[in-house]
Amino acid sequence: MSEAANEKPPLQLKSQKFREAREKDWKALAKQIDRAENGGLRKFTTEELLDLPVLYRSTVSSLSMAQSISLDRNLITFLQALCARAYVYMYGPHARPGVIVRDFFLRDLPRSVRALWGELSLSTLCLVLGIVGGILMCMADPSWYDPLVGGMSQGRDLNASVDDLRKTIGGSESGEPLAAFSVFLMSHNTQVTLSAFALGVIGGLPTAFLMIVFGMSVGAMVWLFASRGLGPDFIAWLSIHGTTELTAAVIGAAAGFHLARRIMFPGHLTRKAALAEAGRLAGTAMLGAMLMLVIAGFIEGVARQTVTEMWARFTFGGVMLVFWLAYFIAVGRLRKPRPPKVSHEVRHGQT
């Protein structure tokens, strides 16, 4: 065979030299990724974890050079696959679905709600002002009742007798009329919560207005039943699901106020960046509010029709309120590190 026939083509020779100079890092990275795929990164030592990004950057650099000088296609494909595998293990999510769900309920959600304490105070104030305002307006002029309550009355109007009103807050043997009202009320309150959150992006005033109007409709109904001597019965009936549903509405409005605050006062960030940052916090709280509304819907459809005694209703609603307060106040707090113990001799300057 002639010498010319044994000579390697220039491209093959260039690829071989390129591979020989860098193949050691590629093999080391591939070995580490194989270990990670078999047992996860928890088995890595600290030195191995520190070496991993170095090997990854070296391999990415090799891939970039191979593409720029048009080396053989097989080598480029190999490096692309190796870099993709390494990227997944270095920067991709490693938590399992169960861990993600656990962290959401035991850490992210209660911390997000606590972070909105100022906005929660504002949304609670708007709701309370609305309730008080609705009661006072109807006391001064009962004709305000119909405009304030609107479609939520469902027979609870000014012409209803005491017996008619009592029936609307009692249990139901068939469950059909009250179940239909429960679906309507849940749909309405869900819309209020979603709207209060969404309207935050246009300055916060619409959110405040919506919460006040929502509170006024609740206050008007409180006035109607109280004026017929059924005030405690109505509040007990409302408390079964209301402590969950109204808390969800307050959280939704607080999330909307947070968006508004960050848009108007972005600090050192651009408004776009501030909105994105606020969206993560408010979105987590809002997701929790929606889950609470689902729970409230279940309570509204089942417990409110079957728990008929006033004391039982107050107890049920009170337990739910204490549960939500305890959850949002206490769960997910960071533990403060304990100060190191100081011996008696050290405290008194002895050795």
PDB file of C-alpha atoms in Angstrom, residues 6-7 43 57 86 95 100 132 148 160 163 170 210 226 232 235 239 243 246 288 292 315 322 350:
ATOM      1  CA  ASN A   6      -1.970   5.368   4.544  1.00  0.00           C
ATOM      2  CA  GLU A   7      -2.128   9.150   5.123  1.00  0.00           C
ATOM      3  CA  LYS A  43     -23.428  10.271  47.022  1.00  0.00           C
ATOM      4  CA  ARG A  57     -17.728  24.104  31.359  1.00  0.00           C
ATOM      5  CA  ALA A  86     -24.884  17.216  32.544  1.00  0.00           C
ATOM      6  CA  ALA A  95     -37.129  17.257  43.750  1.00  0.00           C
ATOM      7  CA  ILE A 100     -42.586  19.592  45.863  1.00  0.00           C
ATOM      8  CA  VAL A 132     -70.229  47.681  58.734  1.00  0.00           C
ATOM      9  CA  LEU A 148     -76.365  45.649  47.640  1.00  0.00           C
ATOM     10  CA  ALA A 160     -89.607  37.247  53.177  1.00  0.00           C
ATOM     11  CA  ASP A 163     -90.195  31.475  58.780  1.00  0.00           C
ATOM     12  CA  GLY A 170     -81.780  25.520  58.080  1.00  0.00           C
ATOM     13  CA  LEU A 210     -64.458  45.288  45.165  1.00  0.00           C
ATOM     14  CA  ALA A 226     -80.814  40.564  62.482  1.00  0.00           C
ATOM     15  CA  PRO A 232     -77.073  34.791  65.618  1.00  0.00           C
ATOM     16  CA  ILE A 235     -73.937  34.297  61.574  1.00  0.00           C
ATOM     17  CA  SER A 239     -69.508  30.820  59.871  1.00  0.00           C
ATOM     18  CA  THR A 243     -64.387  31.462  58.032  1.00  0.00           C
ATOM     19  CA  LEU A 246     -63.829  34.969  53.619  1.00  0.00           C
ATOM     20  CA  GLY A 288     -53.477  28.689  48.411  1.00  0.00           C
ATOM     21  CA  MET A 292     -59.206  27.152  50.342  1.00  0.00           C
ATOM     22  CA  THR A 315     -67.914  25.382  66.813  1.00  0.00           C
ATOM     23  CA  VAL A 322     -58.306  28.637  64.371  1.00  0.00           C
ATOM     24  CA  GLN A 350     -12.262  31.101  84.712  1.00  0.00           C
TER      25      GLN A 350
END
